[in-house]
Coordinates of C-alpha atoms in Angstrom, one line a residue:
X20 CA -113.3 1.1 -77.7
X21 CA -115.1 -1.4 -75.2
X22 CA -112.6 -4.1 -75.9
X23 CA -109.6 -1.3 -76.3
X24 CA -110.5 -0.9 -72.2
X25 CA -111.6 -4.2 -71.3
X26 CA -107.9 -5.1 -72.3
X27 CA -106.3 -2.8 -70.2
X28 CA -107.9 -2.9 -67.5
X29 CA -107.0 -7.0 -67.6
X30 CA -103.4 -5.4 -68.3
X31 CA -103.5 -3.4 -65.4
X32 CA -104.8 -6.4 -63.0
X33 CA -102.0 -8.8 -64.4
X34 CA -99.5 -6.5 -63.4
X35 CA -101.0 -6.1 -60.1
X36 CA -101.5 -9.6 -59.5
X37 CA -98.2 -10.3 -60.6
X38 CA -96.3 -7.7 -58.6
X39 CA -98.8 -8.7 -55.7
X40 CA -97.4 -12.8 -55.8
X41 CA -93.7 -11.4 -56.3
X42 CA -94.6 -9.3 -53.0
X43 CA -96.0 -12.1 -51.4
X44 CA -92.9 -14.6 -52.7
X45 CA -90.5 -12.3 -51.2
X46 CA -92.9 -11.7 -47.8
X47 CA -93.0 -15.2 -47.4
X48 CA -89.0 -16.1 -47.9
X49 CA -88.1 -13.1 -45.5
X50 CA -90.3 -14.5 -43.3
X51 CA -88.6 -17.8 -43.1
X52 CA -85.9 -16.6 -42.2
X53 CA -86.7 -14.4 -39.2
X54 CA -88.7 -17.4 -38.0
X55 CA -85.7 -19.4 -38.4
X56 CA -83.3 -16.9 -36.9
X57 CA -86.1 -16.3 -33.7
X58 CA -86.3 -19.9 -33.4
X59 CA -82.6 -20.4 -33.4
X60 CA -82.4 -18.0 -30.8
X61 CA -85.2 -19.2 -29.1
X62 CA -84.2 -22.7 -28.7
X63 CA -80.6 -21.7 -28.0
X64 CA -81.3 -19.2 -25.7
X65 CA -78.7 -17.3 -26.4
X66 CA -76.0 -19.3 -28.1
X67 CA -73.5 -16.6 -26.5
X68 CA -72.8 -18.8 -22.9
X69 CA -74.7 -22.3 -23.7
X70 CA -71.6 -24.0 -25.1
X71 CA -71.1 -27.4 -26.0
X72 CA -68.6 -28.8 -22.6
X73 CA -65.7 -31.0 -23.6
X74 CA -63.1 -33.2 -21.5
X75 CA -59.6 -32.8 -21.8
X76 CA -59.2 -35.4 -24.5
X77 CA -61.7 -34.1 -26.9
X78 CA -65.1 -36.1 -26.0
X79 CA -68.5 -34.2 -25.4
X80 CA -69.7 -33.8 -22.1
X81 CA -72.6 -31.3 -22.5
X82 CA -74.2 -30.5 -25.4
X83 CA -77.7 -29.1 -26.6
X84 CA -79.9 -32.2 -28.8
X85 CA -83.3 -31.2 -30.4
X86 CA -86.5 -32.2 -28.7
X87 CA -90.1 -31.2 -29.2
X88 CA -92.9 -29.4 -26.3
X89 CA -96.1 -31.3 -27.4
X90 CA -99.3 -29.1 -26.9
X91 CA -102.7 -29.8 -28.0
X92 CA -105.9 -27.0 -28.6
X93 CA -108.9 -28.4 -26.7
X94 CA -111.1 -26.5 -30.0
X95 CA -109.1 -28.5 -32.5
X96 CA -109.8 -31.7 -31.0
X97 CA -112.2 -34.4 -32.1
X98 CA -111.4 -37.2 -29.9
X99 CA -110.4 -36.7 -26.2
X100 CA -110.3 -40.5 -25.8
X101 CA -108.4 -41.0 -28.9
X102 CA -105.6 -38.8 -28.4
X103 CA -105.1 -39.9 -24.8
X104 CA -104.9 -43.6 -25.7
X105 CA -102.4 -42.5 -28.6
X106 CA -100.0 -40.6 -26.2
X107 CA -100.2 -42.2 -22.8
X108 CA -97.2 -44.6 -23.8
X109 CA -94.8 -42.0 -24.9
X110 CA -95.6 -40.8 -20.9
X111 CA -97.0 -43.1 -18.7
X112 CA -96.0 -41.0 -15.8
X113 CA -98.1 -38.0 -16.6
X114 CA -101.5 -37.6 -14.8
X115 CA -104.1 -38.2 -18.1
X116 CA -107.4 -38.1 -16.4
X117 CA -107.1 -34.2 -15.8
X118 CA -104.9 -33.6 -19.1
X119 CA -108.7 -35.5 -20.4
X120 CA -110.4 -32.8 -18.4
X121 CA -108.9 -29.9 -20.0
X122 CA -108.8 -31.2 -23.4
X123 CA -112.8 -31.7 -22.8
X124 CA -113.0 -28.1 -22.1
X125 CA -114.1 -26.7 -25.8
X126 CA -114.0 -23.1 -24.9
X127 CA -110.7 -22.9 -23.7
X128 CA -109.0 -20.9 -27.0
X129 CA -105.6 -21.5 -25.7
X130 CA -102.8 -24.2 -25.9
X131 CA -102.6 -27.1 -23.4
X132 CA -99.0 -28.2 -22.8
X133 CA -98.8 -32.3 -23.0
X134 CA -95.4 -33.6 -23.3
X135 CA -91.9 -32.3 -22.9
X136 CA -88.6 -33.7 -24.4
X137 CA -89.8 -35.9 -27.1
X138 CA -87.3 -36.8 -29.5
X139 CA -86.8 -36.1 -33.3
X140 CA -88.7 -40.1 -34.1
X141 CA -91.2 -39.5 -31.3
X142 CA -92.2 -37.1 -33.3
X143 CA -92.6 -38.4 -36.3
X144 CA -94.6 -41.5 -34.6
X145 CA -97.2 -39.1 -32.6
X146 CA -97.9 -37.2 -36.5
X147 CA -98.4 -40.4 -37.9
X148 CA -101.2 -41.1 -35.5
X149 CA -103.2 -38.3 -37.5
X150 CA -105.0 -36.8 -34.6
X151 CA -106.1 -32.9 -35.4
X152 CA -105.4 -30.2 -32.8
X153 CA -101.9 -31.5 -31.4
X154 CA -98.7 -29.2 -32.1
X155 CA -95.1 -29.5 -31.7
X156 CA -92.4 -26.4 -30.7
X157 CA -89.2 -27.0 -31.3
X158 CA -86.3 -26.7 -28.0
X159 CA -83.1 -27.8 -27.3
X160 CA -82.3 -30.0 -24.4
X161 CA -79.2 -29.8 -21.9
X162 CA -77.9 -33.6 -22.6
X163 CA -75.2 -35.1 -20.4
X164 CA -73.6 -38.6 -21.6
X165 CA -72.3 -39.2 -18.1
X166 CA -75.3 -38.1 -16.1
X167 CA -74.9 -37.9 -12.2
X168 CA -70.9 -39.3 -13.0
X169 CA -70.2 -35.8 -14.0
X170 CA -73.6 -33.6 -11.9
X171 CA -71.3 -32.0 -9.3
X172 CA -69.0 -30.5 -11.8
X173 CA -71.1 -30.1 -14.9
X174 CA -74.0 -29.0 -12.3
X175 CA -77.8 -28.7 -14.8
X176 CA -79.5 -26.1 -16.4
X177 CA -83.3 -24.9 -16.0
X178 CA -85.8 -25.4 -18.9
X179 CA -85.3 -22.3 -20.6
X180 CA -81.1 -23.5 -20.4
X181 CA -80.3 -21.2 -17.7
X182 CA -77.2 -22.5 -15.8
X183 CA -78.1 -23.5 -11.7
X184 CA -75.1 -25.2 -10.6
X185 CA -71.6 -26.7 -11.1
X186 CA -70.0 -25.1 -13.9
X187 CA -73.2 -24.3 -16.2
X188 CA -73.6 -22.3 -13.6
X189 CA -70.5 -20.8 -13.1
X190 CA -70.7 -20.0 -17.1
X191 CA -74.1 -18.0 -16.5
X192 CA -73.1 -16.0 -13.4
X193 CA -69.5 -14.9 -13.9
X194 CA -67.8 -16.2 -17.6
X195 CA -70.9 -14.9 -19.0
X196 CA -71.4 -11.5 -17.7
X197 CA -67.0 -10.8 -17.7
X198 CA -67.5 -12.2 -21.5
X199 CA -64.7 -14.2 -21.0
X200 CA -65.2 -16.9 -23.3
X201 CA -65.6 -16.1 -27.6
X202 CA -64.9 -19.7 -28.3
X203 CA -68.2 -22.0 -29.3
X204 CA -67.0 -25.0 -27.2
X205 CA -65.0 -25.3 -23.6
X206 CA -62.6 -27.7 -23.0
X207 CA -62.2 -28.8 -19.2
X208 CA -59.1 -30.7 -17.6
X209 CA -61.4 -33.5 -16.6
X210 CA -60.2 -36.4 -18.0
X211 CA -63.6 -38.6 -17.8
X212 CA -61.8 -42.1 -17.5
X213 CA -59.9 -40.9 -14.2
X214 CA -63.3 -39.0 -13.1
X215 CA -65.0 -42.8 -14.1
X216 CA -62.3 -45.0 -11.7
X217 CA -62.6 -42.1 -9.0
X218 CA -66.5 -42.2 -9.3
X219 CA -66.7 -46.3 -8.8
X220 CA -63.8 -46.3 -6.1
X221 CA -65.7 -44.2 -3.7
X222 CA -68.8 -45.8 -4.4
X223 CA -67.5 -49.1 -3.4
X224 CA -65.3 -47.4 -0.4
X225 CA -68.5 -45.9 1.0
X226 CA -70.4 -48.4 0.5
X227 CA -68.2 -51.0 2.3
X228 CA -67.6 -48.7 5.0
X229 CA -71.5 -47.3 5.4
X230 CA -70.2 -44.0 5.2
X231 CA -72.5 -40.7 4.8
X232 CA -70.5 -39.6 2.1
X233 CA -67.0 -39.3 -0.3
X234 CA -64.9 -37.2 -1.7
X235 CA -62.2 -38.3 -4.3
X236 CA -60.1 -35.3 -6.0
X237 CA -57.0 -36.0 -8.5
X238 CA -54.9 -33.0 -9.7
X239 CA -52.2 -32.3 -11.8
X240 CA -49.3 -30.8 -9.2
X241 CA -47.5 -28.9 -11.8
X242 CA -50.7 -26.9 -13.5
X243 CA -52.9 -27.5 -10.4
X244 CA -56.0 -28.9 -12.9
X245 CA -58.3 -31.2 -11.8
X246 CA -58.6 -34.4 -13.8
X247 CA -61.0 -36.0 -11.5
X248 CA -63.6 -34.2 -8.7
X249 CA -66.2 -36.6 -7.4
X250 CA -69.1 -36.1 -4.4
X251 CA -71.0 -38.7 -3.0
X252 CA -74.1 -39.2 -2.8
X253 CA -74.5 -37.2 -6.5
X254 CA -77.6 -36.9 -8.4
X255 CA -79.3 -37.1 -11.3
X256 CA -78.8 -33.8 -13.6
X257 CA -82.4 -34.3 -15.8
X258 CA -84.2 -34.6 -11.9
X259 CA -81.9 -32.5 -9.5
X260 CA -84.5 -31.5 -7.2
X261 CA -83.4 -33.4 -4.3
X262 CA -80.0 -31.7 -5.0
X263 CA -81.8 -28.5 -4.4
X264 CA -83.4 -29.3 -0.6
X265 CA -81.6 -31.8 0.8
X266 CA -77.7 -30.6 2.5
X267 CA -76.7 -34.4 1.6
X268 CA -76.1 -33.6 -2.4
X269 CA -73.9 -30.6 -1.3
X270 CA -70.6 -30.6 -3.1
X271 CA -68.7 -32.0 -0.2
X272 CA -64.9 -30.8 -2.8
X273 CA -66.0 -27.3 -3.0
X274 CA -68.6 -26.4 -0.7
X275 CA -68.4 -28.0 2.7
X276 CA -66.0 -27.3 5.3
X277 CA -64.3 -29.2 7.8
X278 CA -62.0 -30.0 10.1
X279 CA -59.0 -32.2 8.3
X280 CA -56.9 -33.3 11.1
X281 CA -53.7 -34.7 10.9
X282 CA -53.3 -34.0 7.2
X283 CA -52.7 -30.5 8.7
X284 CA -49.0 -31.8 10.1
X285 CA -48.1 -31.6 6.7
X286 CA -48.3 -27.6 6.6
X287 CA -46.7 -27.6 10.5
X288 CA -43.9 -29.3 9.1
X289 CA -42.9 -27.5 5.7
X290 CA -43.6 -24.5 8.7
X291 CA -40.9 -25.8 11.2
X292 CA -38.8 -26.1 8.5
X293 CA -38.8 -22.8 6.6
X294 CA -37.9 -21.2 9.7
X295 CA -35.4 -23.5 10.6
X296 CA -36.7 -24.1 14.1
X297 CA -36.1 -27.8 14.0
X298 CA -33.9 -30.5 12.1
X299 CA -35.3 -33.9 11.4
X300 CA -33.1 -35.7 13.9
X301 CA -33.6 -33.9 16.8
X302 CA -35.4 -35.9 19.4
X303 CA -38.3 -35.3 21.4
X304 CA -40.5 -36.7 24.6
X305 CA -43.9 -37.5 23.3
X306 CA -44.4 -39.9 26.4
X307 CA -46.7 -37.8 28.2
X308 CA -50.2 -35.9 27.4
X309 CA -50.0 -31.9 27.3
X310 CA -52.6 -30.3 28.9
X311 CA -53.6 -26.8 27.5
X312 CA -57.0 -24.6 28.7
X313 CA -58.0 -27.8 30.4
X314 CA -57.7 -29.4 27.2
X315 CA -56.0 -32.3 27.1
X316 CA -53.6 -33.9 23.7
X317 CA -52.8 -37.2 23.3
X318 CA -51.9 -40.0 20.6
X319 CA -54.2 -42.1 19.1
X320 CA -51.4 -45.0 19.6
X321 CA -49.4 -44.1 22.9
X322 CA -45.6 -43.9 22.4
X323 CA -43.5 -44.4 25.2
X324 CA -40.3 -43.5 24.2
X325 CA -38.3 -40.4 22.7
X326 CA -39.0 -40.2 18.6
X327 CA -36.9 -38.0 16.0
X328 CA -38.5 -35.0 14.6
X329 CA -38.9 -36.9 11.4
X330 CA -40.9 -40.0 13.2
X331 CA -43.1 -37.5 15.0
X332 CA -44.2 -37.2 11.2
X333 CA -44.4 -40.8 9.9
X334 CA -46.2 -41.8 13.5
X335 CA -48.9 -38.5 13.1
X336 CA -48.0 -38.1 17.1
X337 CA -50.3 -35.5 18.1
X338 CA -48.0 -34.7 21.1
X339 CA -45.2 -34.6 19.0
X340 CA -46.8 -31.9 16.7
X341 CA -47.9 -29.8 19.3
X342 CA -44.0 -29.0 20.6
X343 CA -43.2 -28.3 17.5
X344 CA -45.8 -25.8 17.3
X345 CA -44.7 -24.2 20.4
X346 CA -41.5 -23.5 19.0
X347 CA -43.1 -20.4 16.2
X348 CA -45.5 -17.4 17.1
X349 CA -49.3 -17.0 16.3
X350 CA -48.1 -14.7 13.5
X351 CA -46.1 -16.7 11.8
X352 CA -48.8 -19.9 11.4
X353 CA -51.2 -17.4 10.7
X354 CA -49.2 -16.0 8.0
X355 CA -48.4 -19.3 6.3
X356 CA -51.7 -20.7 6.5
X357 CA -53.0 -17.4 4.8
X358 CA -50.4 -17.8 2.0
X359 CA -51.4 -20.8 1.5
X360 CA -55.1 -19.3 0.6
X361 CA -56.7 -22.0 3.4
X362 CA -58.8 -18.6 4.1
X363 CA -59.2 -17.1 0.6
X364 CA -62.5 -18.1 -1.4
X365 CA -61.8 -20.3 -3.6
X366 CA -61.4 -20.0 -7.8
X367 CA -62.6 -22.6 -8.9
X368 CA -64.6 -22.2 -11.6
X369 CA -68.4 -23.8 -9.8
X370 CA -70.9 -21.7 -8.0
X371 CA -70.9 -23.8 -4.8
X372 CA -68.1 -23.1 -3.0
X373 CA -66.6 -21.7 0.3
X374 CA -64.3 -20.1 2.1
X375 CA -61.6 -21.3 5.2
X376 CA -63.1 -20.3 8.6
X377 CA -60.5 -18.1 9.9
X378 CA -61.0 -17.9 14.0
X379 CA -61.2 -14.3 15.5
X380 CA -59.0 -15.0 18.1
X381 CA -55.7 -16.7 18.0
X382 CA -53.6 -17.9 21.2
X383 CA -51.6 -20.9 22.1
X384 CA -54.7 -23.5 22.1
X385 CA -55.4 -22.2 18.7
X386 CA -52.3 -22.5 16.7
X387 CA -51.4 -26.1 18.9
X388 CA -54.9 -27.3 17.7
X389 CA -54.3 -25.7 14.0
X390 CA -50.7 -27.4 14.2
X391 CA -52.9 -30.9 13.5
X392 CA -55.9 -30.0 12.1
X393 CA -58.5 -29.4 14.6
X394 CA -59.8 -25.7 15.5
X395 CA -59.8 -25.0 11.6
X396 CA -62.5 -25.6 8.7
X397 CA -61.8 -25.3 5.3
X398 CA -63.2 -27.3 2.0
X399 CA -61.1 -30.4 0.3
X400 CA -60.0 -28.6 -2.8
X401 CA -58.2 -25.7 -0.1
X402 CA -56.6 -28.5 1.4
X403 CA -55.6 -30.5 -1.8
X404 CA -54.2 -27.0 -3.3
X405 CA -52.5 -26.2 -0.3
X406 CA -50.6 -29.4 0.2
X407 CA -50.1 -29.4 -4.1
X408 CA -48.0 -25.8 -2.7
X409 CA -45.8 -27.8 0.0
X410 CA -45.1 -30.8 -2.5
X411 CA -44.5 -28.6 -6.0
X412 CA -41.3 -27.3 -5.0
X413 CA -43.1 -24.7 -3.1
X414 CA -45.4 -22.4 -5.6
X415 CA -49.2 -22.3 -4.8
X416 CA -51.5 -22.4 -7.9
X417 CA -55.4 -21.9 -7.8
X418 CA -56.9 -25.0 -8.7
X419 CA -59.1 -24.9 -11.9
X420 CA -60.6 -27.2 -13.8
X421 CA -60.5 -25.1 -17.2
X422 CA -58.3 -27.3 -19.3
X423 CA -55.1 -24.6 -20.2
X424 CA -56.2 -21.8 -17.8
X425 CA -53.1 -21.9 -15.3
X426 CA -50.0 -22.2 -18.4
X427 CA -48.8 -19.0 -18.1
X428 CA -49.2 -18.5 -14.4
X429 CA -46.0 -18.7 -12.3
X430 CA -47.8 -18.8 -9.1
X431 CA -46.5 -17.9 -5.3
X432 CA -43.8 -19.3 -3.7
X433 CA -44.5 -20.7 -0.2
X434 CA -41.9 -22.6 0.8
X435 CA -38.0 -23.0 -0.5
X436 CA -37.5 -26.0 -3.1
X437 CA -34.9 -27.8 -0.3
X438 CA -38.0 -27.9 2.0
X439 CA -40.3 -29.0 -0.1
X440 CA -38.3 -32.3 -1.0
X441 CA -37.9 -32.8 2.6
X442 CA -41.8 -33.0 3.0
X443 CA -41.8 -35.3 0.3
X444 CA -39.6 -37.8 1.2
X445 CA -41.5 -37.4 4.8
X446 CA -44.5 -38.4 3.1
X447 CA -42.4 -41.0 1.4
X448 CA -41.6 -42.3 4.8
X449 CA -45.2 -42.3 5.8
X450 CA -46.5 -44.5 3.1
X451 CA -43.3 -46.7 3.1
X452 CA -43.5 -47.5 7.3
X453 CA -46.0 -44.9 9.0
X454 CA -49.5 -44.8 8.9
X455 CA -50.3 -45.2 5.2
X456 CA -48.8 -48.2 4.4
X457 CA -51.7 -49.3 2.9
X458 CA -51.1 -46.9 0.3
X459 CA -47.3 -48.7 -1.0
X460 CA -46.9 -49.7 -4.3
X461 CA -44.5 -51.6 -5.6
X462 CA -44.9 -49.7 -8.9
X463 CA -45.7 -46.5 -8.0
X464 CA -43.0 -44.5 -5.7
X465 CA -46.0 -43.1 -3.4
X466 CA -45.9 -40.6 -0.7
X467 CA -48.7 -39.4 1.3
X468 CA -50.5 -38.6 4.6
X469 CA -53.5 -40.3 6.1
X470 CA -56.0 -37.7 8.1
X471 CA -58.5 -38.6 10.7
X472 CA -60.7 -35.6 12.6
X473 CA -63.8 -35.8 14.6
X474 CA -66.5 -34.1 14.0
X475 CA -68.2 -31.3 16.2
X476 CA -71.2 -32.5 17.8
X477 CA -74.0 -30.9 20.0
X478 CA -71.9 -31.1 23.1
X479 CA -68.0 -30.9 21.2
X480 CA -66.3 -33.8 19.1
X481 CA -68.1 -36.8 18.8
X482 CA -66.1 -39.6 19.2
X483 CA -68.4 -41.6 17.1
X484 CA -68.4 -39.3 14.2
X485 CA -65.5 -39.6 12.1
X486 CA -63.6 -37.6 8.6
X487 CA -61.6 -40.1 7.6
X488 CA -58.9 -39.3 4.8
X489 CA -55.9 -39.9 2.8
X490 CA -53.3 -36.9 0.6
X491 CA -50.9 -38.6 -1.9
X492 CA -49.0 -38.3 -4.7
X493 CA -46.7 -40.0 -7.3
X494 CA -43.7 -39.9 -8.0
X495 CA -42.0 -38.6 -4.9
X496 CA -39.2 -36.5 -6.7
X497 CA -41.0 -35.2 -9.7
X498 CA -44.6 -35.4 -9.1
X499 CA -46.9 -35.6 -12.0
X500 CA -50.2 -36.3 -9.7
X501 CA -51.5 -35.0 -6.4
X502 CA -55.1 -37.3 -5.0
X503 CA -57.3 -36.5 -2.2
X504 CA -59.8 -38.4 -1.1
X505 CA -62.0 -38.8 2.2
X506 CA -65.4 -40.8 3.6
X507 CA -67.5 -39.4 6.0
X508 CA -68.5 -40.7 9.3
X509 CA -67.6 -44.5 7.9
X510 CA -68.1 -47.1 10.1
X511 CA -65.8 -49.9 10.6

């Protein structure tokens, strides 16, 4: 009878043991894989709006890569001095004499956190040093192949890969919380060699000229997307601090305003024009200065002589302009210029970014100084869009730089098609004997107009502070690309 129960009650603790491991199998599996699914979502931080970033022709731009958060439990430890030899080469930069000091401290029962960022075989290198009490956490890391190339647009993320600027940002604050976007990747219309030849044009341009800063903007004129948007100076997107204090990283395209000068002649014309207040022939006095308010206007180059309408144009006469603004109403240039959405925010799709200064009051000095670009501020992509209007057979189109996002739109027409080929064979006429012809090509059939404005000072325009700028395009009668580009306060 003793054995009869001994035997069961082994039975009995068999089965218990065995259902207990099958328990603990299955506790241990299920396990696995809600740590894996928390530290997916951990690391991803929620794969919903931190998509990988494309360019137009397929290649990555921003992506997530694995790295690993080194910490270290000062408990665990058996040598201070050990461990801090091993690791001081994977970051020389860190301070090690008071990470020593808190690894010292024994009855500190938490974490320490040592090194950020460290790579998949950094990894492996610091384990193989066999010190105790170190631990790694798994992350993902922002990672952009084209670094400050690409930091106005892309913009940079916070540790946790919250978007701050550019267009991470602009995914975070708006296509994020409108749940715009179900796809797992976005393609943008950058194309990165344009953005790369725009990027190392400028550099040199400001750099020859000692100029504060550059802008450089190309743009397809029949879907209005931006191939190319570089600002200079740009920064570093793994160290944007200085981006974050200092008004000298602003994103001169999108965010800062100014005054744009005689590009502005370009809208005064397609103006004129539309309203059929003046025909290209006609001939006007530009010999003299006009004095309005006890303000006086004159040419950069003095012209003695009557010129046509149409060389008022190719010579930027200032004069010249100024009668032909006389000839509509306040109403009428204020109307245009607010179809032309110079005073609308803009849509592009970053998070810095402005808005046209639209004056309270409006009289004669007003629209005269408007008619060439003084009087009025307003960013380069308002500009660039607004002229892409005038030269694309008249139909204004939001610039974006979402790859796709403008095919269906039809857009708002601004101007009659007649009119806008006039203004392009203007600009034609400007780069081929006006003002640009450093902008002719024998290759390319090029028109354009060059733009020169000073800057407001403490006590009005400084003569000594100069924008300094240039609107083209290519070909004159079916144009395929529309380029901006200006240096600030170069020196010559």
């Amino acid at each position: 009878m003793k054995i009869v129960n001994n035997n069961r009650v082994n039975l009995v603790f068999i089965i218990l043991l065995s259902l207990y491991l099958i328990l603990l199998i299955r506790a241990l599996y299920l396990n696995s894989l809600i740590s894996e699914k928390s530290s997916k979502h951990i690391s991803k931080v929620d794969n919903d709006y931190r998509y990988d970033i494309f360019y137009r022709n397929g290649q990555i731009l921003a992506t997530d890569i694995v790295t690993y958060t080194l910490y270290a439990e000062p408990y665990n430890i058996r040598s201070v001095k050990k461990i801090v030899a091993d690791l001081k080469s994977y970051a020389p930069d860190l301070n090690w004499k008071n990470i020593a000091r808190k690894l010292s401290n024994k009855s500190f029962k938490g974490r320490v956190l040592l090194i950020r960022d460290l790579t998949p075989k950094q990894k492996l290198s610091i384990n193989n040093l066999g010190n105790v009490g170190l631990y790694f956490h798994e992350d993902y890391k922002r990672f952009y192949p084209y670094s400050n190339i690409m930091s106005h647009l892309l913009g940079f993320v916070d540790y946790d890969e919250h978007g701050l600027s550019g267009f991470e940002g602009y995914v975070n604050k708006v296509l994020r919380k409108e749940q715009q976007i179900k796809q797992s990747k976005i393609n943008l219309a950058i194309d990165i060699r344009v953005q790369n030849i725009v990027h190392e044009e400028l550099t040199r341009a400001m750099k020859k000229f000692s100029a504060k800063g550059a802008v450089g903007i190309v743009m397809d004129v029949k879907t209005a997307e931006i191939f190319a948007l570089v600002s200079l100076p740009d920064y570093n997107p793994y160290d944007p601090g200085p981006s974050l204090i200092d008004r000298r990283y602003n994103n001169k395209a999108s965010y800062d305003t100014h005054e744009m000068g005689s590009t502005f002649k370009i809208f005064t014309m397609a103006l004129a024009l539309e309203k059929k207040l003046i025909k290209l022939d006609d001939m006007v006095d530009v010999s003299k200065n006009i004095k309005i308010s006890g303000y006086q206007i004159k040419d950069f180059k003095k012209i003695k002589e009557e010129i046509s309408i149409r060389d008022i144009f190719v010579r930027s006469s200032n004069i010249g302009t100024s009668k032909i603004a006389q000839k509509f109403s306040d109403a009428e240039q204020q109307d245009f210029f607010k179809n032309l959405n110079l005073f609308e925010p803009l849509e592009i799709e970053l998070i810095e970014k402005s808005y046209g200064n639209l004056p309270r009051k409006w009289g004669l000095t007003r629209k005269i100084t408007a008619s060439y670009g003084y009087g009025i501020s307003v960013t380069a992509i308002h500009l660039i869009q607004a002229v892409n209007a005038i030269i694309n057979n008249g139909t204004f189109l939001p610039a974006t730089i979402l790859k796709g996002k403008n095919d269906n739109k039809l857009g708002e027409k601004v101007i009659s098609t007649q009119n806008s080929s006039h203004v392009r064979k203007l600009m034609r006429e400007v780069v081929r004997r006006g003002t640009a012809r450093k902008a002719f090509s024998k290759g390319y059939d090029i028109g354009g107009k060059t733009g020169s404005a000073n800057k407001v000072g403490k006590y009005g325009y400084d003569e000594d502070r100069l924008l300094s700028s240039f609107i083209g395009f290519f070909p004159v009668e079916k144009p395929k690309f529309i380029i901006y580009s200006f240096l600030d306060e170069p020196q010559g």
